[in-house]
Tab-separated table of C-alpha atoms and ligand atoms in Angstrom:
chain	number	residue	atom	x	y	z
A	1	MET	CA	22.054	11.070	-6.709
A	2	LEU	CA	20.102	9.761	-9.640
A	3	ILE	CA	21.811	8.533	-12.790
A	4	VAL	CA	19.490	9.029	-15.743
A	5	MET	CA	20.459	6.714	-18.592
A	6	LYS	CA	20.008	7.577	-22.258
A	7	ARG	CA	16.979	6.097	-24.015
A	8	ASP	CA	19.215	3.858	-26.071
A	9	ALA	CA	21.602	2.880	-23.241
A	10	THR	CA	22.630	-0.750	-23.552
A	11	ARG	CA	22.325	-3.382	-20.823
A	12	GLU	CA	26.131	-3.390	-20.518
A	13	GLU	CA	26.228	0.366	-19.971
A	14	ILE	CA	23.591	0.075	-17.247
A	15	LEU	CA	25.514	-2.751	-15.588
A	16	ARG	CA	28.764	-0.752	-15.734
A	17	VAL	CA	27.102	2.124	-13.848
A	18	LYS	CA	25.742	-0.311	-11.267
A	19	GLU	CA	29.154	-1.907	-10.845
A	20	LYS	CA	30.740	1.478	-10.312
A	21	ILE	CA	28.179	2.283	-7.602
A	22	ALA	CA	28.841	-1.075	-5.896
A	23	GLY	CA	32.589	-0.392	-6.125
A	24	MET	CA	32.049	2.873	-4.235
A	25	GLY	CA	30.381	0.849	-1.468
A	26	TYR	CA	26.859	2.150	-2.200
A	27	THR	CA	23.621	0.483	-3.243
A	28	SER	CA	22.157	0.934	-6.718
A	29	HIS	CA	18.446	0.788	-7.532
A	30	GLU	CA	17.452	0.290	-11.136
A	31	ILE	CA	14.230	2.170	-11.814
A	32	PRO	CA	12.698	1.306	-15.174
A	33	GLY	CA	10.658	4.080	-16.776
A	34	ALA	CA	8.588	4.336	-19.947
A	35	GLN	CA	11.303	6.322	-21.749
A	36	ARG	CA	14.519	5.439	-19.977
A	37	VAL	CA	16.103	3.666	-17.031
A	38	ALA	CA	17.209	5.643	-13.987
A	39	ILE	CA	19.577	4.331	-11.343
A	40	GLY	CA	19.154	5.590	-7.798
A	41	ILE	CA	22.052	5.548	-5.358
A	42	THR	CA	21.534	5.011	-1.637
A	43	GLY	CA	23.887	4.319	1.246
A	44	ASN	CA	26.112	7.357	0.651
A	45	ALA	CA	26.721	9.576	3.663
A	46	GLY	CA	27.944	12.635	1.755
A	47	LYS	CA	27.489	14.140	-1.680
A	48	ILE	CA	28.627	12.232	-4.763
A	49	ASN	CA	30.435	14.044	-7.538
A	50	PRO	CA	28.191	13.831	-10.646
A	51	GLU	CA	31.253	14.104	-12.909
A	52	SER	CA	32.287	10.561	-12.032
A	53	PHE	CA	29.124	9.332	-13.824
A	54	ASN	CA	28.499	11.996	-16.460
A	55	THR	CA	31.408	10.774	-18.557
A	56	MET	CA	30.295	7.123	-18.595
A	57	GLY	CA	28.805	5.538	-21.708
A	58	GLY	CA	25.018	5.556	-21.890
A	59	VAL	CA	24.609	8.182	-19.143
A	60	GLU	CA	22.328	11.109	-19.991
A	61	GLU	CA	22.967	12.975	-16.748
A	62	ALA	CA	23.671	12.538	-13.069
A	63	ILE	CA	21.346	14.686	-11.004
A	64	PRO	CA	21.275	15.318	-7.278
A	65	VAL	CA	17.899	14.405	-5.694
A	66	SER	CA	16.424	17.373	-3.887
A	67	LYS	CA	13.927	15.449	-1.731
A	68	PRO	CA	14.863	13.298	1.287
A	69	TYR	CA	12.881	10.420	-0.216
A	70	LYS	CA	15.118	9.438	-3.070
A	71	LEU	CA	13.337	6.366	-4.405
A	72	ALA	CA	9.729	7.196	-3.530
A	73	GLY	CA	9.839	10.618	-5.180
A	74	ARG	CA	8.886	11.662	-8.689
A	75	ASP	CA	12.540	12.565	-9.363
A	76	ALA	CA	13.296	8.857	-9.409
A	77	LYS	CA	10.372	7.969	-11.645
A	78	ARG	CA	8.022	10.229	-13.540
A	79	GLU	CA	5.415	7.589	-14.400
A	80	ASN	CA	3.043	6.157	-11.815
A	81	SER	CA	4.198	2.836	-10.401
A	82	GLU	CA	1.907	-0.095	-11.005
A	83	ILE	CA	2.285	-2.838	-8.425
A	84	ARG	CA	1.652	-6.364	-9.604
A	85	VAL	CA	-0.129	-8.683	-7.187
A	86	GLY	CA	-0.477	-11.925	-9.112
A	87	SER	CA	-3.115	-11.294	-11.751
A	88	GLU	CA	-3.999	-7.874	-10.313
A	89	LEU	CA	-2.333	-4.517	-10.790
A	90	ILE	CA	-2.522	-1.698	-8.231
A	91	GLY	CA	-1.971	1.828	-9.521
A	92	GLY	CA	-3.193	1.314	-13.089
A	93	LYS	CA	-6.510	2.347	-14.588
A	94	GLU	CA	-8.427	-0.214	-12.599
A	95	LEU	CA	-9.179	0.688	-8.990
A	96	ALA	CA	-7.966	-1.721	-6.321
A	97	ILE	CA	-10.873	-2.599	-4.071
A	98	ILE	CA	-9.847	-4.236	-0.806
A	99	ALA	CA	-12.666	-5.234	1.529
A	100	GLY	CA	-13.301	-7.508	4.455
A	101	PRO	CA	-13.539	-7.611	8.204
A	102	CYS	CA	-11.262	-5.688	10.518
A	103	SER	CA	-10.305	-8.983	12.193
A	104	VAL	CA	-10.615	-12.585	11.119
A	105	GLU	CA	-12.984	-14.027	13.729
A	106	SER	CA	-14.167	-17.393	12.424
A	107	TRP	CA	-14.401	-19.363	9.179
A	108	ASP	CA	-18.090	-18.532	8.789
A	109	GLN	CA	-17.554	-14.830	9.322
A	110	LEU	CA	-14.612	-14.732	6.922
A	111	ILE	CA	-16.020	-16.790	4.075
A	112	GLN	CA	-19.421	-15.118	4.240
A	113	THR	CA	-17.749	-11.704	3.984
A	114	ALA	CA	-15.327	-12.876	1.294
A	115	ARG	CA	-18.121	-14.191	-0.939
A	116	ALA	CA	-20.155	-11.016	-0.481
A	117	VAL	CA	-17.318	-8.608	-1.250
A	118	LYS	CA	-16.247	-10.661	-4.255
A	119	GLU	CA	-19.748	-10.603	-5.662
A	120	ALA	CA	-19.835	-6.838	-5.227
A	121	GLY	CA	-16.576	-6.429	-7.170
A	122	ALA	CA	-13.693	-6.514	-4.662
A	123	LYS	CA	-10.532	-8.300	-5.794
A	124	PHE	CA	-8.776	-8.292	-2.446
A	125	LEU	CA	-9.920	-9.678	0.904
A	126	ARG	CA	-8.653	-7.887	3.978
A	127	GLY	CA	-8.687	-9.288	7.510
A	128	GLY	CA	-6.306	-8.997	10.417
A	129	ALA	CA	-4.994	-12.147	12.085
A	130	PHE	CA	-2.519	-10.264	14.259
A	131	LYS	CA	-4.191	-7.122	15.567
A	132	PRO	CA	-2.211	-4.269	17.119
A	133	ARG	CA	-4.904	-2.957	19.480
A	134	THR	CA	-4.794	0.186	21.599
A	135	SER	CA	-5.752	-1.854	24.685
A	136	PRO	CA	-3.961	-5.090	25.598
A	137	TYR	CA	-7.282	-6.357	27.027
A	138	THR	CA	-9.214	-6.298	23.751
A	139	PHE	CA	-9.250	-9.031	21.075
A	140	GLN	CA	-5.733	-9.442	19.702
A	141	GLY	CA	-6.668	-11.536	16.675
A	142	MET	CA	-6.796	-15.249	15.890
A	143	LYS	CA	-3.081	-15.128	15.037
A	144	GLU	CA	-1.745	-18.240	13.203
A	145	GLU	CA	-5.215	-19.768	13.139
A	146	GLY	CA	-6.465	-16.641	11.399
A	147	LEU	CA	-3.752	-16.983	8.759
A	148	VAL	CA	-4.927	-20.525	8.030
A	149	LEU	CA	-8.470	-19.243	7.489
A	150	LEU	CA	-7.246	-16.492	5.182
A	151	ARG	CA	-5.347	-19.034	3.100
A	152	GLU	CA	-8.490	-21.148	2.827
A	153	ALA	CA	-10.595	-18.137	1.888
A	154	ARG	CA	-8.203	-17.365	-0.956
A	155	ALA	CA	-8.382	-20.960	-2.162
A	156	GLU	CA	-12.194	-20.814	-2.110
A	157	THR	CA	-12.707	-17.412	-3.704
A	158	GLY	CA	-9.544	-16.498	-5.643
A	159	LEU	CA	-9.456	-13.163	-3.797
A	160	LYS	CA	-5.988	-11.846	-2.995
A	161	ILE	CA	-5.218	-11.599	0.710
A	162	VAL	CA	-4.244	-8.362	2.461
A	163	THR	CA	-3.360	-8.937	6.104
A	164	GLU	CA	-1.468	-7.006	8.735
A	165	VAL	CA	1.902	-7.787	10.234
A	166	LYS	CA	2.306	-6.703	13.853
A	167	ASP	CA	6.001	-7.352	14.457
A	168	THR	CA	9.159	-8.833	12.963
A	169	LEU	CA	8.640	-12.079	14.931
A	170	THR	CA	5.558	-12.975	12.913
A	171	LEU	CA	6.605	-11.424	9.599
A	172	THR	CA	7.625	-14.717	7.980
A	173	ALA	CA	4.360	-16.402	8.941
A	174	VAL	CA	2.296	-13.472	7.614
A	175	ALA	CA	4.342	-13.245	4.417
A	176	GLU	CA	3.690	-16.922	3.668
A	177	VAL	CA	-0.040	-16.234	3.416
A	178	ALA	CA	-0.336	-12.573	2.417
A	179	ASP	CA	-0.466	-11.439	-1.194
A	180	VAL	CA	-0.043	-7.940	0.231
A	181	ILE	CA	1.421	-7.351	3.687
A	182	GLN	CA	-0.241	-4.526	5.568
A	183	ILE	CA	1.863	-2.365	7.862
A	184	GLY	CA	-0.583	-0.491	10.038
A	185	ALA	CA	-0.663	3.090	11.259
A	186	ARG	CA	0.814	2.122	14.633
A	187	ASN	CA	3.792	0.513	12.942
A	188	MET	CA	4.499	3.138	10.303
A	189	SER	CA	7.533	4.276	12.279
A	190	ASN	CA	8.671	0.800	13.330
A	191	PHE	CA	11.862	1.049	11.324
A	192	GLY	CA	13.043	-2.472	12.102
A	193	LEU	CA	9.781	-3.841	10.712
A	194	LEU	CA	9.974	-1.578	7.659
A	195	GLU	CA	13.519	-2.769	6.967
A	196	ALA	CA	12.511	-6.404	7.396
A	197	ALA	CA	9.591	-5.906	4.982
A	198	GLY	CA	12.062	-4.280	2.606
A	199	GLU	CA	13.987	-7.561	2.440
A	200	LEU	CA	10.897	-9.402	1.191
A	201	ARG	CA	9.529	-9.304	-2.338
A	202	THR	CA	5.879	-9.350	-1.281
A	203	PRO	CA	4.035	-6.059	-1.909
A	204	VAL	CA	3.522	-3.908	1.178
A	205	LEU	CA	0.500	-1.735	1.950
A	206	LEU	CA	1.857	1.009	4.188
A	207	LYS	CA	-0.664	2.994	6.210
A	208	ARG	CA	-0.081	6.556	7.293
A	209	GLY	CA	0.771	6.904	10.981
A	210	ILE	CA	-1.841	8.343	13.313
A	211	SER	CA	0.010	11.661	13.572
A	212	ALA	CA	2.384	11.340	10.645
A	213	THR	CA	2.989	13.991	8.043
A	214	ILE	CA	2.933	13.086	4.360
A	215	GLU	CA	6.702	13.449	4.282
A	216	GLU	CA	7.052	11.023	7.198
A	217	LEU	CA	4.870	8.521	5.330
A	218	LEU	CA	7.069	8.831	2.250
A	219	MET	CA	10.200	8.427	4.362
A	220	ALA	CA	8.714	5.273	5.915
A	221	ALA	CA	8.114	3.955	2.375
A	222	GLU	CA	11.712	4.835	1.595
A	223	TYR	CA	12.895	2.380	4.290
A	224	ILE	CA	11.178	-0.430	2.391
A	225	LEU	CA	12.288	0.712	-1.076
A	226	ALA	CA	15.896	1.237	0.035
A	227	ARG	CA	16.099	-2.484	0.871
A	228	GLY	CA	15.026	-3.406	-2.623
A	229	ASN	CA	11.310	-4.045	-2.170
A	230	TYR	CA	9.873	-1.572	-4.678
A	231	ASP	CA	6.291	-2.782	-4.371
A	232	VAL	CA	4.861	-0.317	-1.884
A	233	ILE	CA	1.271	0.919	-1.851
A	234	LEU	CA	0.524	3.907	0.384
A	235	CYS	CA	-2.706	4.255	2.347
A	236	GLU	CA	-4.367	7.382	3.726
A	237	ARG	CA	-6.392	6.218	6.746
A	238	GLY	CA	-7.020	9.466	8.597
A	239	ILE	CA	-4.916	11.411	11.036
A	240	ARG	CA	-5.493	12.696	14.548
A	241	THR	CA	-6.641	16.299	14.635
A	242	PHE	CA	-8.396	18.528	17.203
A	243	GLU	CA	-11.793	17.359	15.922
A	244	PRO	CA	-13.313	14.895	18.405
A	245	SER	CA	-16.569	14.052	16.614
A	246	THR	CA	-14.942	11.515	14.293
A	247	ARG	CA	-12.378	8.827	15.095
A	248	ASN	CA	-9.858	10.443	12.756
A	249	THR	CA	-9.837	13.141	10.089
A	250	LEU	CA	-9.525	11.583	6.651
A	251	ASP	CA	-6.939	13.775	4.975
A	252	LEU	CA	-8.001	13.626	1.359
A	253	ASN	CA	-5.518	16.408	0.607
A	254	ALA	CA	-2.932	13.664	0.939
A	255	VAL	CA	-4.096	12.027	-2.292
A	256	PRO	CA	-3.267	14.833	-4.757
A	257	VAL	CA	-0.245	15.859	-2.681
A	258	ILE	CA	1.179	12.318	-2.786
A	259	LYS	CA	0.355	12.033	-6.487
A	260	LYS	CA	2.473	15.127	-7.034
A	261	LEU	CA	5.388	14.042	-4.827
A	262	SER	CA	5.515	10.302	-5.439
A	263	HIS	CA	5.027	7.681	-8.136
A	264	LEU	CA	3.710	5.126	-5.627
A	265	PRO	CA	0.020	4.173	-5.653
A	266	ILE	CA	-2.121	5.660	-2.895
A	267	ILE	CA	-5.353	4.139	-1.682
A	268	VAL	CA	-7.877	5.480	0.833
A	269	ASP	CA	-9.288	3.749	3.921
A	270	PRO	CA	-12.445	5.664	4.828
A	271	SER	CA	-13.428	3.118	7.508
A	272	HIS	CA	-10.653	4.141	9.900
A	273	GLY	CA	-10.644	7.618	8.397
A	274	ILE	CA	-14.079	8.565	9.689
A	275	GLY	CA	-14.710	5.696	12.117
A	276	MET	CA	-18.504	5.482	11.711
A	277	TRP	CA	-20.232	3.303	9.155
A	278	GLU	CA	-22.728	6.008	8.183
A	279	GLY	CA	-19.925	8.151	6.790
A	280	VAL	CA	-17.839	5.463	5.111
A	281	SER	CA	-19.526	5.469	1.687
A	282	ALA	CA	-19.432	9.254	1.284
A	283	MET	CA	-15.726	9.369	2.123
A	284	ALA	CA	-14.964	6.357	-0.078
A	285	LEU	CA	-16.531	8.116	-3.074
A	286	ALA	CA	-14.709	11.319	-2.182
A	287	GLY	CA	-11.442	9.361	-2.085
A	288	ILE	CA	-11.965	8.042	-5.603
A	289	ALA	CA	-12.970	11.503	-6.802
A	290	ALA	CA	-9.745	12.841	-5.258
A	291	GLY	CA	-7.707	10.468	-7.428
A	292	ALA	CA	-7.015	7.510	-5.134
A	293	ASP	CA	-5.918	4.245	-6.743
A	294	GLY	CA	-8.278	2.185	-4.643
A	295	LEU	CA	-10.132	1.692	-1.395
A	296	MET	CA	-9.823	-0.373	1.733
A	297	ILE	CA	-13.235	-0.906	3.327
A	298	GLU	CA	-14.186	-2.819	6.465
A	299	VAL	CA	-17.168	-5.114	5.891
A	300	HIS	CA	-18.756	-7.437	8.455
A	301	PRO	CA	-21.852	-9.643	8.149
A	302	ASP	CA	-22.937	-8.695	11.671
A	303	PRO	CA	-21.186	-5.459	12.679
A	304	GLY	CA	-22.902	-5.400	16.090
A	305	ALA	CA	-21.162	-8.653	16.993
A	306	ALA	CA	-17.740	-7.762	15.543
A	307	LEU	CA	-14.739	-8.254	17.824
A	308	SER	CA	-13.104	-5.085	16.486
A	309	ASP	CA	-14.213	-1.972	14.588
A	310	GLY	CA	-17.859	-3.055	14.168
A	311	TYR	CA	-19.103	0.548	14.424
A	312	GLN	CA	-17.219	1.465	11.257
A	313	SER	CA	-17.936	-1.743	9.310
A	314	LEU	CA	-20.432	-1.852	6.444
A	315	LYS	CA	-22.943	-4.649	6.136
A	316	PRO	CA	-22.480	-6.577	2.867
A	317	HIS	CA	-25.583	-5.055	1.212
A	318	ARG	CA	-24.322	-1.555	1.969
A	319	PHE	CA	-20.933	-2.421	0.523
A	320	LYS	CA	-22.691	-3.604	-2.630
A	321	GLU	CA	-24.571	-0.304	-2.888
A	322	LEU	CA	-21.317	1.574	-2.386
A	323	MET	CA	-19.650	-0.383	-5.188
A	324	GLU	CA	-22.395	0.611	-7.609
A	325	LYS	CA	-21.655	4.256	-6.844
A	326	VAL	CA	-17.882	3.694	-6.968
A	327	ARG	CA	-18.329	2.489	-10.541
A	328	GLN	CA	-20.079	5.715	-11.479
A	329	ILE	CA	-17.482	7.991	-9.859
A	330	ALA	CA	-14.686	5.873	-11.334
A	331	ALA	CA	-15.977	6.569	-14.831
A	332	VAL	CA	-15.914	10.322	-14.166
A	333	VAL	CA	-12.236	10.231	-13.185
A	334	ASN	CA	-11.337	7.850	-16.018
A	335	ARG	CA	-10.859	4.781	-13.822
A	336	SER	CA	-12.618	1.436	-13.875
A	337	VAL	CA	-13.765	-1.349	-11.587
A	338	ASP	CA	-13.520	-4.765	-13.125
A	339	MET	CA	-15.743	-7.515	-11.795
A	340	GLU	CA	-14.055	-10.765	-12.738
A	341	VAL	CA	-11.615	-12.365	-10.322
A	342	THR	CA	-8.923	-14.051	-12.383
A	343	GLU	CA	-6.976	-16.787	-10.635
B	1	PEP	C1	-6.883	-2.003	10.302
B	1	PEP	O1	-6.724	-1.903	9.069
B	1	PEP	O2	-7.730	-2.741	10.831
B	1	PEP	C2	-6.066	-1.142	11.177
B	1	PEP	C3	-5.684	-1.544	12.388
B	1	PEP	O3	-5.792	0.023	10.599
B	1	PEP	P1	-4.851	1.244	11.079
B	1	PEP	O4	-3.473	0.669	11.196
B	1	PEP	O5	-4.994	2.227	9.977
B	1	PEP	O6	-5.387	1.749	12.392
B	2	MN	MN1	-9.887	-2.016	11.802
């Protein structure tokens, strides 16, 4: 159920609706919109009678939500959500460019990459400290030490940090450093982790599961939103299909489909999507053309020596070339790429 308030509803009228919802034992979610406030209700097992709200002061109408994702869907909010990350905004006119190594490997590797991606126009530095790897015998990340390096890289460059959380045990440590917490494809259906991230107020970048449908991705986002963390950014990173010649199949259909179904920002990760550096730039540009709100690109100063995902990492000069083209495509789709990092 969604309670749509009148444009001129007063604060008291909004609070009265929220109190009524709390009195029924349910959770209310205030969703501000450009025209009016909507209040989503979660926690109800059965249907709620709209009449109990329709007669309240300031209420325009109480409407049942047809989709299983109540808060992530366009029913809840018609306008696109813009997620604030300090001085940056994800989901607005400006594209969010997130770049950096797959894993944090050393201070030199991290700071060299950070400086290069910043110069090319990225505002966010990515890098995994805790790596959920397919094999337990491959590099698992620098862990806490990696977080320390990420913190230092932010202090040096002003770039915002996007880093992955692997489990609930390390969530607090990751959240202390991350400006945006990444929940990876392998954890998209880790509901305990999604709920724990929902308790935080740090933005979450949620990647699509390896074999997840778009609806499953939106339902995973719903776990975070339902706990009151409304700052969720979705990420299309490729899905497993019958095609073996690429690591994954980047499902660019997901971008317009998600734009239709949801108000949440959606970014594209062509690095994991295609899994080979030669194809990353083409798919990055295609992602922006498709309407994505940003990109996540793996960049490494020496991909041949990378401890993870080197084969899909761009060298810094290639990332710079890509950014020049991103600027051109951005203009065509009425988006922009700002250069200045504001601290
Ligand atoms: C990553 O971003 O390095 C990563 C592990 O991505 P994904 O979860 O999409 O595989
Ligand atoms: Mn990677």
